[in-house]
Tab-separated table of C-alpha atoms in Angstrom:
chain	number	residue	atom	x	y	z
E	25	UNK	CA	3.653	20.133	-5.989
E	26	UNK	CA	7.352	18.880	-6.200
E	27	UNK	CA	8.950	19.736	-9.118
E	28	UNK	CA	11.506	17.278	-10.612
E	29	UNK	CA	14.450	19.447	-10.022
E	30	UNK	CA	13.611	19.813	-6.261
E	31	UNK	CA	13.519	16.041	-5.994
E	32	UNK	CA	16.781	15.655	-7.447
E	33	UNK	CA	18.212	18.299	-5.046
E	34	UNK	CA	17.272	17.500	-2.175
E	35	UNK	CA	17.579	13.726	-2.880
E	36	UNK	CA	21.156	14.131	-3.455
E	37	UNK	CA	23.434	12.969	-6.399
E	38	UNK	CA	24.552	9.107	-7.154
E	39	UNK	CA	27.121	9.126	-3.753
E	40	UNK	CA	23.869	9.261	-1.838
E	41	UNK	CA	25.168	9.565	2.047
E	42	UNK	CA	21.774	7.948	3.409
E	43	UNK	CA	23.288	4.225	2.052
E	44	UNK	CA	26.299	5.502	4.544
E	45	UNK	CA	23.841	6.008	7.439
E	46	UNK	CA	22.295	3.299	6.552
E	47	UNK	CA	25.049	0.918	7.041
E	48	UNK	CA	26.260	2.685	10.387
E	49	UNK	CA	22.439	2.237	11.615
E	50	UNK	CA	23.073	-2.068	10.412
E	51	UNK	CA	26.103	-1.756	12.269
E	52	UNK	CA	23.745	-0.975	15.584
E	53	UNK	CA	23.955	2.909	15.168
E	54	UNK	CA	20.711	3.690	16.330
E	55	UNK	CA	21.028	6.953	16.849
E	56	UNK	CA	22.144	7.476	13.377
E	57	UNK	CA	19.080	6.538	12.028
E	58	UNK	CA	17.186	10.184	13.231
E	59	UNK	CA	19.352	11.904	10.733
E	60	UNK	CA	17.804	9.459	8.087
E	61	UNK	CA	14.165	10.369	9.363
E	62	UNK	CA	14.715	13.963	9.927
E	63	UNK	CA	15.584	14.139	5.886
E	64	UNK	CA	13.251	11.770	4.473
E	65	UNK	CA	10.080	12.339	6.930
E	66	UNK	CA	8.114	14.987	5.022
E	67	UNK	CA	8.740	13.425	1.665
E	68	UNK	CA	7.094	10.581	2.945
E	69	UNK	CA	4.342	11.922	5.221
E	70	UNK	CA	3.115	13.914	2.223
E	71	UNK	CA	3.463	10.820	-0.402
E	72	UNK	CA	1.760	8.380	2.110
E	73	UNK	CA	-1.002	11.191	2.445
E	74	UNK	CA	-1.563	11.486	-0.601
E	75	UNK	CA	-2.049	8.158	-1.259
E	76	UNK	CA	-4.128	7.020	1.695
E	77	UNK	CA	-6.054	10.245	1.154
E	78	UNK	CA	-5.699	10.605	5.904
E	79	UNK	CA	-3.366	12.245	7.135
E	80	UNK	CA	-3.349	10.236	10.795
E	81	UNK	CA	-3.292	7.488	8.521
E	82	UNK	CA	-0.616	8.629	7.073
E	83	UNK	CA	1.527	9.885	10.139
E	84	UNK	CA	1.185	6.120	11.329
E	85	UNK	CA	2.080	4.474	8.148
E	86	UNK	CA	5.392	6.905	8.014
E	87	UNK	CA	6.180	5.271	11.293
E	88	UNK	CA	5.617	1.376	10.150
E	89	UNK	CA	7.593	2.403	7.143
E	90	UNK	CA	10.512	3.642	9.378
E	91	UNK	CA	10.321	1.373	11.694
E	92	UNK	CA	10.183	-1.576	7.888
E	93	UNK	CA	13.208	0.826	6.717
E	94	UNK	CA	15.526	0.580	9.982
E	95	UNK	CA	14.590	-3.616	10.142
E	96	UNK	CA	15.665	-3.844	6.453
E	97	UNK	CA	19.034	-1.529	7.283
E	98	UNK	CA	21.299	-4.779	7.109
E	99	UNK	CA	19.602	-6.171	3.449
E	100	UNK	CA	19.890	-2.918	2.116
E	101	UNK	CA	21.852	-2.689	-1.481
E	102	UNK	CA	23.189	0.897	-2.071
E	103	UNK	CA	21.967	1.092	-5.094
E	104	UNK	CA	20.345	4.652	-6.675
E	105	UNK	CA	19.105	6.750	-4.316
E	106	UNK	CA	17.586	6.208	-0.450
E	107	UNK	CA	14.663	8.164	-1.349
E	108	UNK	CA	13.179	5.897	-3.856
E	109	UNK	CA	14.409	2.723	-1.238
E	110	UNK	CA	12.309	4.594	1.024
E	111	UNK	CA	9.474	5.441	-1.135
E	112	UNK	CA	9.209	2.037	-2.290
E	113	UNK	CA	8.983	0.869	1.469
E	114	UNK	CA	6.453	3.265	1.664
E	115	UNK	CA	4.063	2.833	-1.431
E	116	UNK	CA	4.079	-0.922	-0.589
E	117	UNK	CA	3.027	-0.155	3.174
E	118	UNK	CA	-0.026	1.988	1.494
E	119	UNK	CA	-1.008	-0.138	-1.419
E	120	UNK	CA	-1.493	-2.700	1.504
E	121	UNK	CA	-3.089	-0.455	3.711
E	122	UNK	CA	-5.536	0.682	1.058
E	123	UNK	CA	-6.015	-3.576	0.065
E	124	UNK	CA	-6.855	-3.618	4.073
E	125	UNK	CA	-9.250	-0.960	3.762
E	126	UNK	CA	-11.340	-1.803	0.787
E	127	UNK	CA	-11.596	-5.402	2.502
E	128	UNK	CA	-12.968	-3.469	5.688
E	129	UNK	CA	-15.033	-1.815	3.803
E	130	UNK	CA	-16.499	-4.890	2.018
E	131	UNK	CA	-17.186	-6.812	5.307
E	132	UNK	CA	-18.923	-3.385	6.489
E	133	UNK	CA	-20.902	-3.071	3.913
E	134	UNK	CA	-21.296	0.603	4.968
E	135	UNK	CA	-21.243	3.555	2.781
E	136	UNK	CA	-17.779	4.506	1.495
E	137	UNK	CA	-15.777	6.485	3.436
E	138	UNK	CA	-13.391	9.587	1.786
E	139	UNK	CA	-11.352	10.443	4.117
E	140	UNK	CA	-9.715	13.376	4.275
E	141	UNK	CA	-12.575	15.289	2.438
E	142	UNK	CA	-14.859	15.274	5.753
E	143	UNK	CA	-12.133	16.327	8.312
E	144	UNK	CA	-11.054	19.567	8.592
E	145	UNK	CA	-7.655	20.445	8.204
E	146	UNK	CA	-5.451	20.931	10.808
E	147	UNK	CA	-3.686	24.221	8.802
E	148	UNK	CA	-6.223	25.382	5.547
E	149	UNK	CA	-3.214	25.254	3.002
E	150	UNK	CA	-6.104	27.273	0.940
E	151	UNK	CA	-5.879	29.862	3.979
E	152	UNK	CA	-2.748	31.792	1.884
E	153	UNK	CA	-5.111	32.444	-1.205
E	154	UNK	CA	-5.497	35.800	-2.887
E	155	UNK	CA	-9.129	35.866	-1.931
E	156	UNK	CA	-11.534	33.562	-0.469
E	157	UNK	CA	-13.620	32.841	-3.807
E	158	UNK	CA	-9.837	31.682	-5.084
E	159	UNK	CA	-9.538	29.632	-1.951
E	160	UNK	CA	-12.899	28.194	-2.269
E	161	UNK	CA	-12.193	27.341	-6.130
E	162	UNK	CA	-8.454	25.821	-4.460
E	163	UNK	CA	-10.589	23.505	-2.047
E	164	UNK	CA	-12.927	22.153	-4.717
E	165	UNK	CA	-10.183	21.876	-6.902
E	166	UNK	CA	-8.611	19.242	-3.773
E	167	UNK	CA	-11.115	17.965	-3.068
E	168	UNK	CA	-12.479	16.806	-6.993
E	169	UNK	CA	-9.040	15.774	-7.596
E	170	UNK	CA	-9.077	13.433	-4.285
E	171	UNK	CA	-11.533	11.884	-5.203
E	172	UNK	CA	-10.879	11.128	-8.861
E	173	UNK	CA	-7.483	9.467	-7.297
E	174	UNK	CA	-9.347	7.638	-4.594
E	175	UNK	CA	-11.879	5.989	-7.049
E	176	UNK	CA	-8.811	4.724	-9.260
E	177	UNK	CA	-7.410	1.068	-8.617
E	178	UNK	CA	-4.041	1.283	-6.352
E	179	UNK	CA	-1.410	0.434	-8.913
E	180	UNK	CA	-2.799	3.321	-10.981
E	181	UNK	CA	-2.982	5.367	-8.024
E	182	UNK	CA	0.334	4.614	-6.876
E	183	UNK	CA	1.774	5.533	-10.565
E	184	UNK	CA	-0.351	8.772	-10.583
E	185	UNK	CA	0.730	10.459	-7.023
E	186	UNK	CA	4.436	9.311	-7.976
E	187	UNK	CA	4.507	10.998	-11.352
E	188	UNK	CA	2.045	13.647	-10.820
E	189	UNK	CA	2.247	14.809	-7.256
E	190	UNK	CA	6.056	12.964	-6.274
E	191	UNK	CA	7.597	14.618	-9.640
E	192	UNK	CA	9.223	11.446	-10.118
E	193	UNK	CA	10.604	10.827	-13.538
E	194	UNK	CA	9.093	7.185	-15.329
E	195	UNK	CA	12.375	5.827	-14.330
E	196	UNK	CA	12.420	6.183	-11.052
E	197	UNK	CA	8.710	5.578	-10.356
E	198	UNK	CA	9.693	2.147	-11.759
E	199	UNK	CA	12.195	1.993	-9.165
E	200	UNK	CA	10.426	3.361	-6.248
E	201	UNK	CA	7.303	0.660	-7.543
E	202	UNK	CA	10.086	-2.357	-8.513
E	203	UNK	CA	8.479	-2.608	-12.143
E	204	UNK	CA	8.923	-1.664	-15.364
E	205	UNK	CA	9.317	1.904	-17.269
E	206	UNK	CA	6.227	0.413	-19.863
E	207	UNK	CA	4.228	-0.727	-17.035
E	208	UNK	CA	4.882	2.764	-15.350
E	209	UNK	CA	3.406	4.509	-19.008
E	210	UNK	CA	0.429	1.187	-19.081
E	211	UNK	CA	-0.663	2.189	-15.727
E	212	UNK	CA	-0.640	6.430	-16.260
E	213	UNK	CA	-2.271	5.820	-19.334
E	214	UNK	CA	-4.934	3.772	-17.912
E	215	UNK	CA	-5.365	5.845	-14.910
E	216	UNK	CA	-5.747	9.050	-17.225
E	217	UNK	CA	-8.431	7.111	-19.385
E	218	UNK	CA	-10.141	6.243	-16.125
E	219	UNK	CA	-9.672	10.039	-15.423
E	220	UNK	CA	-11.630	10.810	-18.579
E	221	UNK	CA	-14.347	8.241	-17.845
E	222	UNK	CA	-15.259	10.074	-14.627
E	223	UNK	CA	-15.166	13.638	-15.769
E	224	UNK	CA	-17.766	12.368	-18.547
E	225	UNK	CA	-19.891	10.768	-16.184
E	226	UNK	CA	-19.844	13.526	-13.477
E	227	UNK	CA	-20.728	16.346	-16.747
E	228	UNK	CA	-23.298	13.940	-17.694
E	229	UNK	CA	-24.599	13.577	-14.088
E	230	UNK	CA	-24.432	17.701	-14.123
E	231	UNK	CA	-26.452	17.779	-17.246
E	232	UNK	CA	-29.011	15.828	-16.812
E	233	UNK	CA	-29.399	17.199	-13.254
E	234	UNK	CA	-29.296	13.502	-12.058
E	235	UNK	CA	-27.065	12.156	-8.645
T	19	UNK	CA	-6.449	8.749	-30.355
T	20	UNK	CA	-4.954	5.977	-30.187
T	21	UNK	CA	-3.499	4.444	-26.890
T	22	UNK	CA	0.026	4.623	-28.302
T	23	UNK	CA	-0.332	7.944	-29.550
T	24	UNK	CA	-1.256	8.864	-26.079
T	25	UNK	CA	1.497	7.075	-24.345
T	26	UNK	CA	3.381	9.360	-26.714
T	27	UNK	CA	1.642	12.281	-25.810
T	28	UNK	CA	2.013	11.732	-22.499
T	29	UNK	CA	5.675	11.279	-22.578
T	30	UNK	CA	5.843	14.648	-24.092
T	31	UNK	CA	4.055	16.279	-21.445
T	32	UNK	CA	6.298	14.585	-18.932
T	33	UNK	CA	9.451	15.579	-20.597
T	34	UNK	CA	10.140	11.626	-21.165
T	35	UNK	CA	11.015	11.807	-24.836
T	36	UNK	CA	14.330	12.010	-26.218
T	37	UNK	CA	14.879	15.419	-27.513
T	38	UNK	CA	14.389	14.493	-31.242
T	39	UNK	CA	11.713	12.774	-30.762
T	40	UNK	CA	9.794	15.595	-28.994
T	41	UNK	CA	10.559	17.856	-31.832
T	42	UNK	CA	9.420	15.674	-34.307
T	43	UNK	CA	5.932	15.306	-32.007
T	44	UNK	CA	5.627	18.952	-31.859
T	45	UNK	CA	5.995	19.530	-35.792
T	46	UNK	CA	3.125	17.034	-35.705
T	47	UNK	CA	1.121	19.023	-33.140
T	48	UNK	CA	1.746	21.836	-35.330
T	49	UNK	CA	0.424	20.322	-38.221
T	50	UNK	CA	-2.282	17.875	-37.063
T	51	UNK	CA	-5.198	20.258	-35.396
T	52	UNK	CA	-6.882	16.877	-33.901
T	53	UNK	CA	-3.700	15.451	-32.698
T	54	UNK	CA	-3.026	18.860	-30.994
T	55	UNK	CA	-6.614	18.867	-30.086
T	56	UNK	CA	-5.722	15.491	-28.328
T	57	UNK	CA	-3.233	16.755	-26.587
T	58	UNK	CA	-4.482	20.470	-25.216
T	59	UNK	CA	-7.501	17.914	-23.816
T	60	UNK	CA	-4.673	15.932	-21.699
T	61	UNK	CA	-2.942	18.563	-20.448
T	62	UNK	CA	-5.622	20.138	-19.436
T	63	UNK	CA	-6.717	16.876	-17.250
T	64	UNK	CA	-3.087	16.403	-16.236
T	65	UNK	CA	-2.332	20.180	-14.946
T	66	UNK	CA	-5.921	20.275	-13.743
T	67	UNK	CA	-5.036	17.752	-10.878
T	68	UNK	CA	-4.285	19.708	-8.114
T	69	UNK	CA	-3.795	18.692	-4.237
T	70	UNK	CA	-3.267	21.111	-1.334
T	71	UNK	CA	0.599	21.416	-0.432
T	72	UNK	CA	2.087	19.524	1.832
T	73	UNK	CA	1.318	20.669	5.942
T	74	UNK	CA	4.721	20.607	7.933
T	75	UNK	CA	5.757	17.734	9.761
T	76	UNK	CA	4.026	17.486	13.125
T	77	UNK	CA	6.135	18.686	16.386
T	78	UNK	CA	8.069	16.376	18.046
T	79	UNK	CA	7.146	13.905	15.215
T	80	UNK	CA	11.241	12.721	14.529
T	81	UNK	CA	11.151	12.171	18.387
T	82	UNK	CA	8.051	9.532	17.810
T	83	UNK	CA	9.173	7.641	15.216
T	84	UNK	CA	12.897	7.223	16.970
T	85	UNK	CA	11.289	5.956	20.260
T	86	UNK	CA	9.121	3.538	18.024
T	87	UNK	CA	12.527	2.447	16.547
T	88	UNK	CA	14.409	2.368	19.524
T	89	UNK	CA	11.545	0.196	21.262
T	90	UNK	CA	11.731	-2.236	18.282
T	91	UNK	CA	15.868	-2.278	18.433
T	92	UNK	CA	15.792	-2.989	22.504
T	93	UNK	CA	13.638	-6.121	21.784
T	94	UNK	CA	15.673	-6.905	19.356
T	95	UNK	CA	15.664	-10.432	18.832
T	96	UNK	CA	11.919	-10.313	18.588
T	97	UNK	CA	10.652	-12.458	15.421
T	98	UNK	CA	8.624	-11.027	13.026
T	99	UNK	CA	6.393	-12.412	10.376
T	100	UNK	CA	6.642	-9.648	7.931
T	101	UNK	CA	10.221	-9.521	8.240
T	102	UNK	CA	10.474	-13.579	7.686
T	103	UNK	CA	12.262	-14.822	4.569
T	104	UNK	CA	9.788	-16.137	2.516
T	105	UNK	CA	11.011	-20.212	2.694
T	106	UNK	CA	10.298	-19.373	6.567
T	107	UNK	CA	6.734	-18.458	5.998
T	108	UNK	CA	6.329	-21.057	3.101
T	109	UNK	CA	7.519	-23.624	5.759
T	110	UNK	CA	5.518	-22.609	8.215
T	111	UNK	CA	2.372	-22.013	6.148
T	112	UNK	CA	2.922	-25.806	5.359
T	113	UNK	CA	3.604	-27.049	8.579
T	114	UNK	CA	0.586	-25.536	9.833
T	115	UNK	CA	-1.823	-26.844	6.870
T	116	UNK	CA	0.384	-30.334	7.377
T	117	UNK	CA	-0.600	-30.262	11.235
T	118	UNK	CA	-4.263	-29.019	10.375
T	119	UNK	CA	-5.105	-32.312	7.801
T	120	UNK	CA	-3.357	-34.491	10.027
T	121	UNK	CA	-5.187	-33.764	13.106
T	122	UNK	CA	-8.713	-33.716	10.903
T	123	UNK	CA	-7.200	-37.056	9.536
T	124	UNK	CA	-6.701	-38.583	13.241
T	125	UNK	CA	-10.336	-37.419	14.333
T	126	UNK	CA	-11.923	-38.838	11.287
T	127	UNK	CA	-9.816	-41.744	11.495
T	128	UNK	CA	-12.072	-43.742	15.012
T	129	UNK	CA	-15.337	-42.758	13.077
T	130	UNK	CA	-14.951	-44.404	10.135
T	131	UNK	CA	-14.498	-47.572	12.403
T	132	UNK	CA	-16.671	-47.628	14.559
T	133	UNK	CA	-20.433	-46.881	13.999
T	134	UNK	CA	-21.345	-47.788	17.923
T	135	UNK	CA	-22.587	-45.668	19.990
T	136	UNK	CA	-19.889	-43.883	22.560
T	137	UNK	CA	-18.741	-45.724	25.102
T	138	UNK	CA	-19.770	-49.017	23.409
T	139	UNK	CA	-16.165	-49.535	21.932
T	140	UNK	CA	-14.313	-50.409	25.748
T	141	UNK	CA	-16.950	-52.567	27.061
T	142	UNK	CA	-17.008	-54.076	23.192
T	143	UNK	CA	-13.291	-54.447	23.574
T	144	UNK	CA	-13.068	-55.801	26.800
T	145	UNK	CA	-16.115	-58.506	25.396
T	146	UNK	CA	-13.724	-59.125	22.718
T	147	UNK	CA	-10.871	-60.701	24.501
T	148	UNK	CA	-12.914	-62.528	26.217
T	149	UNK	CA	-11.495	-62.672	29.125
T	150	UNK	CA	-12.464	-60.402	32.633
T	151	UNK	CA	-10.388	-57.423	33.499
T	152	UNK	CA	-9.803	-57.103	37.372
T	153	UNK	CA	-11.805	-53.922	37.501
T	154	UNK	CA	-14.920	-55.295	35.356
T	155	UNK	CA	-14.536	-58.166	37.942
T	156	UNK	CA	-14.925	-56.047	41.023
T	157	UNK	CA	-17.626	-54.263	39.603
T	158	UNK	CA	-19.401	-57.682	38.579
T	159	UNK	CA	-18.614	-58.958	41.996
T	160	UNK	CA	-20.665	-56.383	43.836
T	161	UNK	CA	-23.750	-57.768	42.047
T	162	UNK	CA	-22.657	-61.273	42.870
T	163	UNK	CA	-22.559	-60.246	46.813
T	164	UNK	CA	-26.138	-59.226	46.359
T	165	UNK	CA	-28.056	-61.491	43.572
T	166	UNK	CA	-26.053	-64.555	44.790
T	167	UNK	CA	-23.824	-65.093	41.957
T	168	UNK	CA	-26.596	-64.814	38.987
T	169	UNK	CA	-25.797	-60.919	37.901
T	170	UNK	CA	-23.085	-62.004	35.779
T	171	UNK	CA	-23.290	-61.961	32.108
């Protein structure tokens, strides 16, 4: 996880020199627009994959939200930082994508997919534990907690991986979401009722040996 | 607990409050066994979230996204929907809904008017004016050459 002092390092102070790439790349520097992608594209491949729960899925929507980011170059207002321009690019491509998916899903009618949980992983991130019952516990530990975010409604998702997983202060998860710091706190404390609600029914489900 | 208590809680945990007001929570904590009880249960949830960390960004993957942006800049003057001011879409989300009523209008329009069969409507007209068009005449005149002048209506 990112803590909140890494995001504000590497995300630069108030003078943030993205907005001055940014306005070469309006004034038809293309080229400068790779520097903007080579700092921001992990930051967003990992928040888009966390929120689609895929990571091709994600490596595509990274692209779109490029591809939205270098389109919008010439709107832009240098305002804060480019980061949360960017991530609010990005959590709008996603909370669309996932809208997209669910209505797939309806018209389908098919069992519900996870994804993520059923492909392997490229790299086992839980390949560098101590021992393998510690990476086993890591990978159920994943996987539980992708679920739990994949059965919660987008906006509460969206607030969740920001705050959680992003280490994104209230304030800026506003910003990166364009609403307010009480709906930011509405949403986490919904999402973390919701949370609650689940782990109930799943130690219920355990306990009565039922599902 | 109640939801604003947890808000509150929650802030804590985040490092949201203002300092004094964290202090103040924390005497409560001290103080308040269910409160704390409240709040060992959500940061237990909260630091029990875990996902795997992030995998490195894929080879050549800066080189992708730049040739999907370049391709997008050398068409340049391409239009795009998404990119559309909103009055744009608006206008042409009512242009098209405009063009769809008025074209179900036009083909509604004939029926209501006429309940004869297809077809029925020219000869009808041409009945109407009473008077012989020089095609209806040729035709007619065929039947003349052959019936002697009685095929006529």
């Amino acid at each position: 996880m990112v803590t909140r002092s890494e995001v504000a390092t590497d995300a630069g102070t108030a003078a943030d020199p993205g907005w001055e790439v940014l306005a070469r790349v309006a004034a038809g520097d293309v080229e400068a627009f790779s520097r903007l992608v080579e700092t921001h594209q992990q930051r967003l491949l990992r928040l888009c994959e966390r929120l689609l729960g895929d990571l091709e899925e994600a490596r595509d929507a990274v692209q779109e939200v490029f591809l939205k980011a270098f389109r919008k170059a010439g709107d832009f207002r240098p305002q804060g930082q480019v980061y949360t321009w960017l991530y609010r690019i990005a959590v709008n491509h996603c909370l669309n994508r996932l809208r997209r998916r669910r209505l797939v899903r309806f018209t389908r009618l098919g069992a519900p997919v996870e994804p993520g949980l059923e492909e392997p992983p490229e790299l086992d991130p839980a390949d560098g534990a101590a021992s393998p019952e510690d990476a086993l516990a890591a990978r159920r530990r994943w996987a539980a907690t992708r679920r739990a975010i994949e059965r919660l409604p987008a906006n509460q998702r969206a607030v969740l991986v920001l705050v959680r997983f992003e280490g994104l202060s209230y304030r800026e998860a506003a910003e990166a979401l364009g609403i307010t710091e009480g709906a930011v706190e509405s949403r986490l404390f919904r999402a973390m009722r919701r949370l609650e609600t689940q782990d109930s029914a799943a130690s219920h489900v355990t306990k009565t040996g039922r599902g | 607990m109640d939801r604003s208590t947890e808000i509150e809680l929650m802030r804590l945990l985040n490092g949201e409050l203002p300092p004094e007001r964290a202090r103040e929570l924390e005497r409560r904590l001290g103080s308040e066994p269910e409160l704390a009880k409240g709040y060992r249960r959500l940061r237990e949830r909260w630091e029990g979230l875990a996902l795997p960390p992030p995998r490195p960004v894929p080879l050549g993957f800066t080189g992708r996204v730049m040739a999907h942006v370049e391709g997008a800049a050398r068409e340049g003057s391409t239009l795009s929907w998404s990119l559309a001011p909103t009055w744009v879409r608006a206008a042409a989300a009512a242009a098209l809904v405009g063009g769809v009523a008025l074209g179900a209008g036009l083909g509604l329009l004939p029926a209501r008017h006429n309940d004869a069969p297809p077809g029925a409507s020219a000869i009808g007209a041409i009945g109407a004016m009473g008077e012989r068009v020089p095609l209806a005449d040729s035709y007619w005149s065929m039947f003349e050459d052959e019936t002697g002048g009685e095929a006529r209506p």
